[in-house]
PDB file of C-alpha atoms in Angstrom:
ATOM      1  CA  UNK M   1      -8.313   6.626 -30.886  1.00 75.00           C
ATOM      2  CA  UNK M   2      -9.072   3.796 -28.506  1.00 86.00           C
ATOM      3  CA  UNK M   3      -6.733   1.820 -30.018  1.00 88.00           C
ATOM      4  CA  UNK M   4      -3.619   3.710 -29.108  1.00 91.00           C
ATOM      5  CA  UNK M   5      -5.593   4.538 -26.057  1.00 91.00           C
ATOM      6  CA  UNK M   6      -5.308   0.540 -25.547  1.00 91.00           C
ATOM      7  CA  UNK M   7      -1.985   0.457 -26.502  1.00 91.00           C
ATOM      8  CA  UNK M   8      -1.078   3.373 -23.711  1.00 93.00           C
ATOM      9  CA  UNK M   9      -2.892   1.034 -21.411  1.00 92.00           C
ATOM     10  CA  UNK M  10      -4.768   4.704 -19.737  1.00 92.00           C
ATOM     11  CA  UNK M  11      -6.425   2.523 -17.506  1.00 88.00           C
ATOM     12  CA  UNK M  12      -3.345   1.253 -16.039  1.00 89.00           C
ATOM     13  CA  UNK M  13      -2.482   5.197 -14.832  1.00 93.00           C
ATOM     14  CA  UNK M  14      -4.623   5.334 -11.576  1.00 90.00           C
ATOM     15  CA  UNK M  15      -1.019   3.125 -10.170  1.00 91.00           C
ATOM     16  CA  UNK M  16       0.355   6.603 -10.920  1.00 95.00           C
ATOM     17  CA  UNK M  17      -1.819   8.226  -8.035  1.00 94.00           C
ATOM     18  CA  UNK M  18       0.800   7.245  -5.822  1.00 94.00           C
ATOM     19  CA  UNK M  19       3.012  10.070  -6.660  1.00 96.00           C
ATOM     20  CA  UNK M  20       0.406  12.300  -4.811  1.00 95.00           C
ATOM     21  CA  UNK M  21       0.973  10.002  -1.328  1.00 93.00           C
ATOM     22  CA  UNK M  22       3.881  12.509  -0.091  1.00 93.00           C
ATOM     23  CA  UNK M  23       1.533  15.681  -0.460  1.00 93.00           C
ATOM     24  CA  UNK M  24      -1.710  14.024   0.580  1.00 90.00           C
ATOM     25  CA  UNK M  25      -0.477  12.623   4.024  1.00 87.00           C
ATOM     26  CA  UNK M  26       2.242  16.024   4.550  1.00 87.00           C
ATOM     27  CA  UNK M  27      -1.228  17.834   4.674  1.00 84.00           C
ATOM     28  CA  UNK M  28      -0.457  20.393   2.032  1.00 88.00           C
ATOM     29  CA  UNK M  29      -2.879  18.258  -0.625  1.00 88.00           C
ATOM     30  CA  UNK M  30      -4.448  22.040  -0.497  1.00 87.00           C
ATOM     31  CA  UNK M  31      -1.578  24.270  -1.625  1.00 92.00           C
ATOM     32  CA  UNK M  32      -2.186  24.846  -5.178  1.00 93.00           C
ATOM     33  CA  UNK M  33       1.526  24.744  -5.713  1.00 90.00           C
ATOM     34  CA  UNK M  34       2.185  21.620  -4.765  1.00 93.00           C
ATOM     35  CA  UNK M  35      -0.445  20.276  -6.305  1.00 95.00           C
ATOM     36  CA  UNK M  36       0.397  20.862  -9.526  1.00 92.00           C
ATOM     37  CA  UNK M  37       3.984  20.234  -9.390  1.00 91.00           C
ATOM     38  CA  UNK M  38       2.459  16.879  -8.199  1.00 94.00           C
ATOM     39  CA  UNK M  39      -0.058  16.660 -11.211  1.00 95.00           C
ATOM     40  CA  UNK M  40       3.339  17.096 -12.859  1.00 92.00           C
ATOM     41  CA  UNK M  41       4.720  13.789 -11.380  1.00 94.00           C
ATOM     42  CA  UNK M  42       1.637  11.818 -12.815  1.00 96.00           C
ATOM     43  CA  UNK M  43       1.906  13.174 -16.068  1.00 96.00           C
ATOM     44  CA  UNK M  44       5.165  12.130 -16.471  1.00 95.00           C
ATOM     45  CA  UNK M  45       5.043   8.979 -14.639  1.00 95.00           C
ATOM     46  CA  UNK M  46       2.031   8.114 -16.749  1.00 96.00           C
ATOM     47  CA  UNK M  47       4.072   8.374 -20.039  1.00 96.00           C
ATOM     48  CA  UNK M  48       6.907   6.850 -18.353  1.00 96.00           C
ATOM     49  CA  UNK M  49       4.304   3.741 -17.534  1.00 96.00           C
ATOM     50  CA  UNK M  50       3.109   3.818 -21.059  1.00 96.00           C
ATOM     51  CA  UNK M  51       6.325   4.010 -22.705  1.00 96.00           C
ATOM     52  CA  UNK M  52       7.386   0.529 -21.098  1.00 96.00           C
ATOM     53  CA  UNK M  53       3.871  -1.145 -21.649  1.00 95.00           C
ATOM     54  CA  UNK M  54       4.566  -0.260 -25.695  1.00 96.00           C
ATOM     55  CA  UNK M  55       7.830  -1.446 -25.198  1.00 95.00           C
ATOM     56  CA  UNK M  56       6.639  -4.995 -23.635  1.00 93.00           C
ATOM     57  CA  UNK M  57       4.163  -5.325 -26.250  1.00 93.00           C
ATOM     58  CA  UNK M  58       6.561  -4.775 -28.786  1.00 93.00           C
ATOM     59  CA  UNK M  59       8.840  -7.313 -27.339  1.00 90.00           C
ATOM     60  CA  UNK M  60       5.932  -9.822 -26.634  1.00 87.00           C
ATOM     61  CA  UNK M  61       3.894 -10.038 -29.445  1.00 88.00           C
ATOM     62  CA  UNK M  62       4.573 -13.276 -30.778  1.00 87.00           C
ATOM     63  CA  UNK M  63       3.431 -14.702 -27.765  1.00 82.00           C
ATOM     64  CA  UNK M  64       0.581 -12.536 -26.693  1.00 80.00           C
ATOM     65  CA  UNK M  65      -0.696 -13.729 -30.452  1.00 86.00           C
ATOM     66  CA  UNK M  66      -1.046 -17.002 -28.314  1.00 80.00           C
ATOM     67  CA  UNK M  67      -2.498 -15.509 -25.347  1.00 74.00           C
ATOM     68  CA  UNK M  68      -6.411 -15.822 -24.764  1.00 74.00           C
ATOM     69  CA  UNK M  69      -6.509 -12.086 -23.363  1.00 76.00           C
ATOM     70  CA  UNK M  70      -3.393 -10.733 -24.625  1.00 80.00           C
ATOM     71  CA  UNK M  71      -4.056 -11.219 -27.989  1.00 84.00           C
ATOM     72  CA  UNK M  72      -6.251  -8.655 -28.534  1.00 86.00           C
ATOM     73  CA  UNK M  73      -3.437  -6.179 -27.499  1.00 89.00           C
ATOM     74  CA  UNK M  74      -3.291  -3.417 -30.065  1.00 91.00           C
ATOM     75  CA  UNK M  75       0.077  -4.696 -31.438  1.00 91.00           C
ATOM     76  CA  UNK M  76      -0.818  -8.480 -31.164  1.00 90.00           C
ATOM     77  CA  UNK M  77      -3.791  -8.094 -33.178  1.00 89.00           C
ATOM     78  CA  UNK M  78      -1.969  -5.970 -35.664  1.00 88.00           C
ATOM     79  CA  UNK M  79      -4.229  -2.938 -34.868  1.00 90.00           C
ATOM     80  CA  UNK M  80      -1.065  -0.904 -34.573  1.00 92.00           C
ATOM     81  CA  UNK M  81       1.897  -1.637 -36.455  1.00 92.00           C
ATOM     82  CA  UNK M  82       4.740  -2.481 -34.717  1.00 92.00           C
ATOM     83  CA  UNK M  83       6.625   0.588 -36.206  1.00 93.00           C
ATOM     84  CA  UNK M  84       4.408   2.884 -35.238  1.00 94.00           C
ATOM     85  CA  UNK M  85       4.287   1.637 -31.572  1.00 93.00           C
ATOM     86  CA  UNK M  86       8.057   1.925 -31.873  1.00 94.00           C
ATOM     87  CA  UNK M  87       7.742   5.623 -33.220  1.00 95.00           C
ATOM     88  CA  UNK M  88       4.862   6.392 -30.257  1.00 95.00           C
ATOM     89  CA  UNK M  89       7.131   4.814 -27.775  1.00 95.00           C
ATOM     90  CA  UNK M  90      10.481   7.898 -28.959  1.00 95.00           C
ATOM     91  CA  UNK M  91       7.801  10.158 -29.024  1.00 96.00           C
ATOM     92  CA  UNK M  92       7.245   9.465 -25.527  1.00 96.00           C
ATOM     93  CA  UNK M  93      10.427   9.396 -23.969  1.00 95.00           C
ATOM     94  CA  UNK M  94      10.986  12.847 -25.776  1.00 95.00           C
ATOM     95  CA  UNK M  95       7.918  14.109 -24.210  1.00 95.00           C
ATOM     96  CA  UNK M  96       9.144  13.155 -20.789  1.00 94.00           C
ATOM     97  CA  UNK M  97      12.749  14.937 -21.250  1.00 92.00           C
ATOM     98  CA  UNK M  98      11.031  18.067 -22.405  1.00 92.00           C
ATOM     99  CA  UNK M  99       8.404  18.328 -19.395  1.00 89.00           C
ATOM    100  CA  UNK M 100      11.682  17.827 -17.038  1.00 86.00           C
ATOM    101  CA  UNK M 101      14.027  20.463 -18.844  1.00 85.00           C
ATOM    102  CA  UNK M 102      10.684  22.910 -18.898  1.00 83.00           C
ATOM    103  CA  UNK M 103      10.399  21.786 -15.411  1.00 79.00           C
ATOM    104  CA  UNK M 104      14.180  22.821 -14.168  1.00 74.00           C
ATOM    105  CA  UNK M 105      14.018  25.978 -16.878  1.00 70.00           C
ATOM    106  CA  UNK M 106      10.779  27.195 -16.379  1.00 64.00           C
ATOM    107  CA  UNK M 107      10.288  26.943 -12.954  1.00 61.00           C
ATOM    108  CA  UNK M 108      13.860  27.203 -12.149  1.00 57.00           C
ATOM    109  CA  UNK M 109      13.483  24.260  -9.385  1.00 63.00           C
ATOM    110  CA  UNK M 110      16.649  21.310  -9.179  1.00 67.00           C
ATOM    111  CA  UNK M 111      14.699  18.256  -9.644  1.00 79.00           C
ATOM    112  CA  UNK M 112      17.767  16.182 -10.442  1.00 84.00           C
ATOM    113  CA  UNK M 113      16.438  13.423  -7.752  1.00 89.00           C
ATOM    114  CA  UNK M 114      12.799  13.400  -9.605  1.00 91.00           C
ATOM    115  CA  UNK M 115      14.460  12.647 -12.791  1.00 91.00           C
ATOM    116  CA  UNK M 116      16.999  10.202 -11.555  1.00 93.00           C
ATOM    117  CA  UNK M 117      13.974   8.189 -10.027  1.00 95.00           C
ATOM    118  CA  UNK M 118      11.870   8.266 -13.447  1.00 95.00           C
ATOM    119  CA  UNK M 119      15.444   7.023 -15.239  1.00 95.00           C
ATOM    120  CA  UNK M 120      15.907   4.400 -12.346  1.00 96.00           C
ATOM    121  CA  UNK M 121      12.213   3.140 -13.390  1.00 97.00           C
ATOM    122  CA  UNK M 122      12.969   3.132 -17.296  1.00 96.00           C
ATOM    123  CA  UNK M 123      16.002   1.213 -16.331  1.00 96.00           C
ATOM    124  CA  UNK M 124      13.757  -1.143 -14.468  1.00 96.00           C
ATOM    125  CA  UNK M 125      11.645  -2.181 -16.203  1.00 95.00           C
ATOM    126  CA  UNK M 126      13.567  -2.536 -19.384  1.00 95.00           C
ATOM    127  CA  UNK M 127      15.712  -4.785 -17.406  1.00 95.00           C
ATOM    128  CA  UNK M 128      12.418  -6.613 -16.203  1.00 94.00           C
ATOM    129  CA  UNK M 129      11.006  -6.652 -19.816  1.00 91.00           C
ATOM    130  CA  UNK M 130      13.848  -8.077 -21.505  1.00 91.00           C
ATOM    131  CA  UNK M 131      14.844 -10.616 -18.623  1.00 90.00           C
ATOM    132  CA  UNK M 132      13.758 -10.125 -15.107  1.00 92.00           C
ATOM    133  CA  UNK M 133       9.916 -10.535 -15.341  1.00 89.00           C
ATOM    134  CA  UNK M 134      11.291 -14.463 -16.046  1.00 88.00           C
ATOM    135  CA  UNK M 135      13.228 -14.504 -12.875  1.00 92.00           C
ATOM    136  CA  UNK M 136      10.315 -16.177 -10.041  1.00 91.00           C
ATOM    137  CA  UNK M 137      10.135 -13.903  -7.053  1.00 94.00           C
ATOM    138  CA  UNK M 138      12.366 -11.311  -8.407  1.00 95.00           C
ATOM    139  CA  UNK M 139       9.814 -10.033 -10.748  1.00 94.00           C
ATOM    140  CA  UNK M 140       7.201  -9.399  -8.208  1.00 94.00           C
ATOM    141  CA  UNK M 141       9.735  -7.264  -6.084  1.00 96.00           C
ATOM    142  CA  UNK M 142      10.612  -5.460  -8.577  1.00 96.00           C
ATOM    143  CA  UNK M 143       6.942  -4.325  -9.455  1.00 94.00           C
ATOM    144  CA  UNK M 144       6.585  -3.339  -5.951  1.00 96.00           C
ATOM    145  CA  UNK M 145       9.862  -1.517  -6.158  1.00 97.00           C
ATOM    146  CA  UNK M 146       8.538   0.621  -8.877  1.00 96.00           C
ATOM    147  CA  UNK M 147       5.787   1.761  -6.700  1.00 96.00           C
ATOM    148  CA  UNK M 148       7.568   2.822  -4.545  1.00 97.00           C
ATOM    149  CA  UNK M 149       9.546   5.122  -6.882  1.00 97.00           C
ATOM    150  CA  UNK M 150       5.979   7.007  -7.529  1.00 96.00           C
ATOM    151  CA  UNK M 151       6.442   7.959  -3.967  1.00 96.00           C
ATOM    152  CA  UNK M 152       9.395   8.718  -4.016  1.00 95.00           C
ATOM    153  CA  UNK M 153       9.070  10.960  -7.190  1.00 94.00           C
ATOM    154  CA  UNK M 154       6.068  12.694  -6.042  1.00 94.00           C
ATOM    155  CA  UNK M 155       8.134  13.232  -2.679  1.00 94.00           C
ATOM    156  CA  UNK M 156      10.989  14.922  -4.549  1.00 93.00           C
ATOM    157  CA  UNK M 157       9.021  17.084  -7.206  1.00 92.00           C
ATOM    158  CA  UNK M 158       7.244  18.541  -4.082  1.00 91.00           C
ATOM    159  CA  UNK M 159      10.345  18.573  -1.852  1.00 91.00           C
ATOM    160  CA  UNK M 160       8.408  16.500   1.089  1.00 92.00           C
ATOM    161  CA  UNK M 161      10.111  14.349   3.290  1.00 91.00           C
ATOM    162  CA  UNK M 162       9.677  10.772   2.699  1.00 90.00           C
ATOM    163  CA  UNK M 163       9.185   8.572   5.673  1.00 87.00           C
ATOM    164  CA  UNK M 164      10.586   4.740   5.765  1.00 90.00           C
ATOM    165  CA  UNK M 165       7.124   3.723   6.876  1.00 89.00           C
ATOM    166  CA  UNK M 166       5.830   5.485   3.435  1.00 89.00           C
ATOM    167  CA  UNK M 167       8.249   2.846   2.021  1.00 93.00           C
ATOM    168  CA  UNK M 168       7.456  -0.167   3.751  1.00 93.00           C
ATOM    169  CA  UNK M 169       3.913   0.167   3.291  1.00 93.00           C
ATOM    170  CA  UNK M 170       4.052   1.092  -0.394  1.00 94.00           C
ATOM    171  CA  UNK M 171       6.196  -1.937  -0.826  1.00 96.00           C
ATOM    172  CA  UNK M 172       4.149  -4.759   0.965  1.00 95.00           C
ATOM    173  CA  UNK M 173       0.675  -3.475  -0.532  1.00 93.00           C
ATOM    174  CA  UNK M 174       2.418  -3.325  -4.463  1.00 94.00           C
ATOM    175  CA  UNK M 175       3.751  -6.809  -3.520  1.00 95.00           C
ATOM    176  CA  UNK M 176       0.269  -7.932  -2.450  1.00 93.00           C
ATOM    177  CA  UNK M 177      -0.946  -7.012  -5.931  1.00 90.00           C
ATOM    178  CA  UNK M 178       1.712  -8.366  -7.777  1.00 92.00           C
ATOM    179  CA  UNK M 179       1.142 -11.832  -5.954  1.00 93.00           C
ATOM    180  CA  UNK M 180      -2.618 -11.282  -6.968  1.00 89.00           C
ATOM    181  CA  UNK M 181      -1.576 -10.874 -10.236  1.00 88.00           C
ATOM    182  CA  UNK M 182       0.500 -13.747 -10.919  1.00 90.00           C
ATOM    183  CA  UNK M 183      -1.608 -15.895  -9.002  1.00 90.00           C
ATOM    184  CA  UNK M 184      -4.826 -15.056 -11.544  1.00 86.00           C
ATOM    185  CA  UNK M 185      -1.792 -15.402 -14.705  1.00 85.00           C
ATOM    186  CA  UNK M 186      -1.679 -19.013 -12.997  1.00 88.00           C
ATOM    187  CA  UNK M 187      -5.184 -19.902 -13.358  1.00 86.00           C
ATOM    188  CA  UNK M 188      -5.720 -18.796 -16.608  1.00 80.00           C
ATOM    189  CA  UNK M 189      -2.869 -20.984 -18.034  1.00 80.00           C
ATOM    190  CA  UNK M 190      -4.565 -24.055 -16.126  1.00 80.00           C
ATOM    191  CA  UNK M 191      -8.013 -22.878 -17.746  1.00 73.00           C
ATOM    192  CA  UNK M 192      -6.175 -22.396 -21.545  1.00 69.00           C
ATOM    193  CA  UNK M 193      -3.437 -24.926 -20.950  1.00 67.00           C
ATOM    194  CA  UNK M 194      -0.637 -22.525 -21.926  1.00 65.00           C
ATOM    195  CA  UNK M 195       1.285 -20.953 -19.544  1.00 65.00           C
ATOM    196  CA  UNK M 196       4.322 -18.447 -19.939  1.00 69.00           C
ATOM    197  CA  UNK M 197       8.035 -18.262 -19.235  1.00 72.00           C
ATOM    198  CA  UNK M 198       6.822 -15.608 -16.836  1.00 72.00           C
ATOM    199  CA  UNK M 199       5.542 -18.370 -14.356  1.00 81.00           C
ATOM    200  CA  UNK M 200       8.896 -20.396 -14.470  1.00 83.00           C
ATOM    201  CA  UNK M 201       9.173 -20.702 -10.482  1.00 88.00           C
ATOM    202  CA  UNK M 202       5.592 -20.396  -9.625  1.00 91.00           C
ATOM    203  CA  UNK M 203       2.650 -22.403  -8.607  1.00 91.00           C
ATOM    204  CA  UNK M 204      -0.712 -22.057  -7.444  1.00 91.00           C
ATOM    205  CA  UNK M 205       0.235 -23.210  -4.114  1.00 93.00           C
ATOM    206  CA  UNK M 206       2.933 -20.872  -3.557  1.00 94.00           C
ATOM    207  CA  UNK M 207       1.132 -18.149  -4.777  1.00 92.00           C
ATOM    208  CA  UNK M 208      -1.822 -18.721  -2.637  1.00 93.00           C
ATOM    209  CA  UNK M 209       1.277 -18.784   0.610  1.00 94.00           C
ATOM    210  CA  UNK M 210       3.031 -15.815  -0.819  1.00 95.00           C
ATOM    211  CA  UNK M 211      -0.403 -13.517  -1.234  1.00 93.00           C
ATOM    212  CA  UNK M 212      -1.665 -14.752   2.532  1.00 93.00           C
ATOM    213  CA  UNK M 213       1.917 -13.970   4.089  1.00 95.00           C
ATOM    214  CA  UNK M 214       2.021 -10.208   2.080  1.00 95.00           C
ATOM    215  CA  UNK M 215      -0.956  -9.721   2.875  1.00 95.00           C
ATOM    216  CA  UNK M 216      -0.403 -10.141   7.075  1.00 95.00           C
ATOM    217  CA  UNK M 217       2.752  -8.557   6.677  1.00 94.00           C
ATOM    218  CA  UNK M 218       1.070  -5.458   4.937  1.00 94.00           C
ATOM    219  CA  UNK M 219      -1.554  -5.744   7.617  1.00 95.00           C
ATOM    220  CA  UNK M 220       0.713  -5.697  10.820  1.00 94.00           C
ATOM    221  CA  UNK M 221       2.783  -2.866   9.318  1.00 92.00           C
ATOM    222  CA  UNK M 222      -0.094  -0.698   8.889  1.00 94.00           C
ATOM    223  CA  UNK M 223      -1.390  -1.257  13.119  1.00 94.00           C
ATOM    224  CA  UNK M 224       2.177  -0.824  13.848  1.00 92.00           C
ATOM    225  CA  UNK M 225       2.371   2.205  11.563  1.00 91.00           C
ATOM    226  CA  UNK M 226      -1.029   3.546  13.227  1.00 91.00           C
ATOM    227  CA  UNK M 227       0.041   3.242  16.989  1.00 91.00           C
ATOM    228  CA  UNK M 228       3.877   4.777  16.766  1.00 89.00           C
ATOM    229  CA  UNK M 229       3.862   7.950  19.384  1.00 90.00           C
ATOM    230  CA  UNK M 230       4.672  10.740  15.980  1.00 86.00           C
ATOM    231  CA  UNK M 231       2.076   9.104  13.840  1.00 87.00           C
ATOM    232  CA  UNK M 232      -0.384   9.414  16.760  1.00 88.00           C
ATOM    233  CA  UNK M 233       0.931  12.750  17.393  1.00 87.00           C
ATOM    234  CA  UNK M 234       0.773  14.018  14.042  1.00 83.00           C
ATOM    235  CA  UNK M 235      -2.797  12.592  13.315  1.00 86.00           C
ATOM    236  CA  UNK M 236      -4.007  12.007  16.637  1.00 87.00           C
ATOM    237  CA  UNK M 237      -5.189   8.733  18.378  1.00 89.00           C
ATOM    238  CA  UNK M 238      -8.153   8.434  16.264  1.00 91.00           C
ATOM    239  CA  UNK M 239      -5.906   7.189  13.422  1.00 91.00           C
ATOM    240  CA  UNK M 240      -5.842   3.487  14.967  1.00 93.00           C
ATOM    241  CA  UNK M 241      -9.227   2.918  14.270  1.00 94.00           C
ATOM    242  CA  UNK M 242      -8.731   3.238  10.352  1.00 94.00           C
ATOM    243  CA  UNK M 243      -7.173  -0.265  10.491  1.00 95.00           C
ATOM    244  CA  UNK M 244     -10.613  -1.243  10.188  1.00 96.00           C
ATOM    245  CA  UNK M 245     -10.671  -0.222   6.340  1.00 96.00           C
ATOM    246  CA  UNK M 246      -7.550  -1.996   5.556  1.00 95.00           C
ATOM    247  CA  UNK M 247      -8.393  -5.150   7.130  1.00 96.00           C
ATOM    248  CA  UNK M 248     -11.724  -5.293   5.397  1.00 96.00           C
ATOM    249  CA  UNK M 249     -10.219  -4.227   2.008  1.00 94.00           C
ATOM    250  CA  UNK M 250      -7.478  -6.952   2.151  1.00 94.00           C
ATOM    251  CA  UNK M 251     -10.021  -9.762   3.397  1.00 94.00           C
ATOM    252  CA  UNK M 252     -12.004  -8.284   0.721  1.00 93.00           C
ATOM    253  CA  UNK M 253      -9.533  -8.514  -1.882  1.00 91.00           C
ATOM    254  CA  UNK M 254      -8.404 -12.431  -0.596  1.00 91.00           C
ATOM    255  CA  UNK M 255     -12.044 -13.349  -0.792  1.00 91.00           C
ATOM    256  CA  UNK M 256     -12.440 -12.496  -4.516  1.00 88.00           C
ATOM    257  CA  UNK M 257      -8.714 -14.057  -5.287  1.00 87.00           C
ATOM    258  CA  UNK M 258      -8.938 -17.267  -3.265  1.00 87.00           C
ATOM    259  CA  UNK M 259     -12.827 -18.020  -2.975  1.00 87.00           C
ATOM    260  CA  UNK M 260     -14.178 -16.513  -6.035  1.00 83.00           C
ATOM    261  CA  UNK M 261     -10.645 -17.457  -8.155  1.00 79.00           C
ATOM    262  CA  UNK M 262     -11.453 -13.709  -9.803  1.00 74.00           C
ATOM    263  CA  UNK M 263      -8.336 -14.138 -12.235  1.00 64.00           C
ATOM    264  CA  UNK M 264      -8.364 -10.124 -13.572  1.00 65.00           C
ATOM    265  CA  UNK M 265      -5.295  -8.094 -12.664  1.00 72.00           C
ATOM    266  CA  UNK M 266      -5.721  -6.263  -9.330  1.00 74.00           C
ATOM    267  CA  UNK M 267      -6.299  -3.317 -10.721  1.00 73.00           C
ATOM    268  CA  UNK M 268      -9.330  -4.391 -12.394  1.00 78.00           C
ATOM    269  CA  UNK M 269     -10.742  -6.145  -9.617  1.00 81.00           C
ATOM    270  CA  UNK M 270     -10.690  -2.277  -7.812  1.00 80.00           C
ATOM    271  CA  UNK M 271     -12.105  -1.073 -10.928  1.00 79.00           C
ATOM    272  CA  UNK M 272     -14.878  -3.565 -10.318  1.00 85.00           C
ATOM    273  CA  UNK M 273     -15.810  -4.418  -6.999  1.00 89.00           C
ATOM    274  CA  UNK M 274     -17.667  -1.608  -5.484  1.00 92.00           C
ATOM    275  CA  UNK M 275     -17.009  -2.949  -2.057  1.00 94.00           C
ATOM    276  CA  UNK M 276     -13.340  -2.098  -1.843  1.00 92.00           C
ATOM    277  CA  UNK M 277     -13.763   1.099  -3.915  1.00 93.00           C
ATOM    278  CA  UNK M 278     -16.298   2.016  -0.886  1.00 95.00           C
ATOM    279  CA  UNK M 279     -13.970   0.926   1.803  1.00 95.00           C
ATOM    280  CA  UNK M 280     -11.228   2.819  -0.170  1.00 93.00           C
ATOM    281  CA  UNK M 281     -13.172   5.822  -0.100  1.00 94.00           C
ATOM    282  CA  UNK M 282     -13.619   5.879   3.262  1.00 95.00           C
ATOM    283  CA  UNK M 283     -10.178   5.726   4.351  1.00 94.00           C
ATOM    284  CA  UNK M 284      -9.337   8.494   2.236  1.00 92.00           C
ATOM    285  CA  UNK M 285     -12.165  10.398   3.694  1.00 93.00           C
ATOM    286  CA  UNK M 286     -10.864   9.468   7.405  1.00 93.00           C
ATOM    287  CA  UNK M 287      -7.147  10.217   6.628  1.00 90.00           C
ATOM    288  CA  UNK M 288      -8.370  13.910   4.721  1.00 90.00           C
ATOM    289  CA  UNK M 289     -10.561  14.694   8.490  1.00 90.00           C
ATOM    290  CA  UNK M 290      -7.813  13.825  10.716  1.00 89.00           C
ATOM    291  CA  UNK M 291      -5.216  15.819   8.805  1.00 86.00           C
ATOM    292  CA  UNK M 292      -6.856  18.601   7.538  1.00 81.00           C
ATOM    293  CA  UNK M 293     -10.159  19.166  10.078  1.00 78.00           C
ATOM    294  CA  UNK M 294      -8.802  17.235  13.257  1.00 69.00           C
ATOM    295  CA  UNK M 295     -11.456  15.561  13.732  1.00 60.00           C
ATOM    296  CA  UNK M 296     -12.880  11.988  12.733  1.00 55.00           C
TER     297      UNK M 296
END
């Protein structure tokens, strides 16, 4: 079982949260309806996710065989047979139509937007897999890109309007961790000596440039996010001072890339640093008082 829970990459799902952005911040994270047509969204995302993971590992495993990390992949270390990851990956795309025609039958809702956006992210990143993840600066905006389709699916399934700030601040922060991640994909192939066709177009340099620009950008578009008259007047003034969070979270998160040279993915850095996962709670907590209590 942890095997093809490895080869689902599970861990990878909490990206998926995303989906639940729209209902969170519309302040209806309460109606029981919503949230499950949300819940939904992440299921399906999730096996969307998964599906292209299998697929990547299918198409990579020659090289990940060569990979210090990667080789211990469940299809790279012959674990899993690369037929049966094939057969796992059908099953999962067959999963995902039949939650979307129970979806539109059963609950007799048009979600032809929600299931254009989980085709438009197959399409993706099949396209990425096969040739765009080699393409420098391309790849990382089309990570971020994909992010922001979980908000814009979870904004469709639950019919909530989806603001352009939603977008712009999705996009920056996914870009921030895609930087991250490339940067640590860098450092490892100095350590190892082999690098990838993935980091055609990149350097340690640039990287380090590219993270500390994305990162002020994602910065000054959350204060000017925070201090626009129907932000303030949906949350109230209070809102501002949450900028506080995010500025520690993304010094934070520079600290452990640039000082420390922590080379995991992003997403394992959150797993493990319990400062940000603090500072990330207490946003959350902030945002959840000002919307639903008033009060901060």
């Amino acid at each position: 079982m942890t095997k093809f829970l490895t080869l689902l990459r599970v861990e990878q799902w909490v990206k998926n949260l995303f989906v639940f952005l729209p209902l969170f911040f519309s302040g209806n994270f309460l109606n029981t309806e919503l949230f499950l047509k949300s819940c939904v969204a992440f299921v399906v995302f999730s096996l969307a996710s998964s599906t292209i993971y299998i697929i990547n590992d299918y198409a990579d495993a020659e090289l990940d065989r060569q990979h210090p990390d990667k080789k211990n992949r469940p299809i790279a270390s012959g674990a899993i047979s690369k037929k049966t990851a094939l057969g796992i990956a059908i099953f999962l795309m067959g999963l995902i139509i039949s939650i979307i025609l129970f979806i539109t039958a059963g609950l007799q809702q048009n979600i032809g937007k929600f299931a254009i956006v989980i085709l438009a992210y197959l399409g993706m990143n099949l396209a990425y897999t096969f040739r765009l993840k080699h393409v420098a600066i391309i790849d990382v905006c089309l990570i971020s890109i994909g992010f922001v389709l979980r908000v814009m699916a979870g904004g469709y399934i639950t019919e909530i309007p989806i603001s352009q700030w939603a977008i712009l601040l999705t996009f920056v922060l996914a870009l921030v961790l895609a930087l991250g991640k490339r940067r640590g994909e860098l450092i490892n192939a100095q350590i190892s000596g082999k690098t990838r066709r993935s980091l055609d177009g990149y350097n340690v340099q640039f990287a380090d440039i590219a993270l500390s620009i994305s990162v002020t950008l994602a910065i000054i578009s959350y204060l000017m996010f925070t201090v626009q008259p129907e932000v303030q007047n949906r949350f109230g003034n209070k809102i501002f001072y949450t900028f506080i969070f995010v500025v520690f979270a993304f010094l934070r998160y520079l600290q452990q890339t640039l000082v420390h040279n922590r080379t995991e993915s992003p997403t394992k850095i959150i797993y493990k640093d319990r400062y940000i996962q603090a500072t990330l709670i207490l946003w959350v907590v902030s945002y959840f008082l000002l919307i639903y209590y008033k009060t901060f």
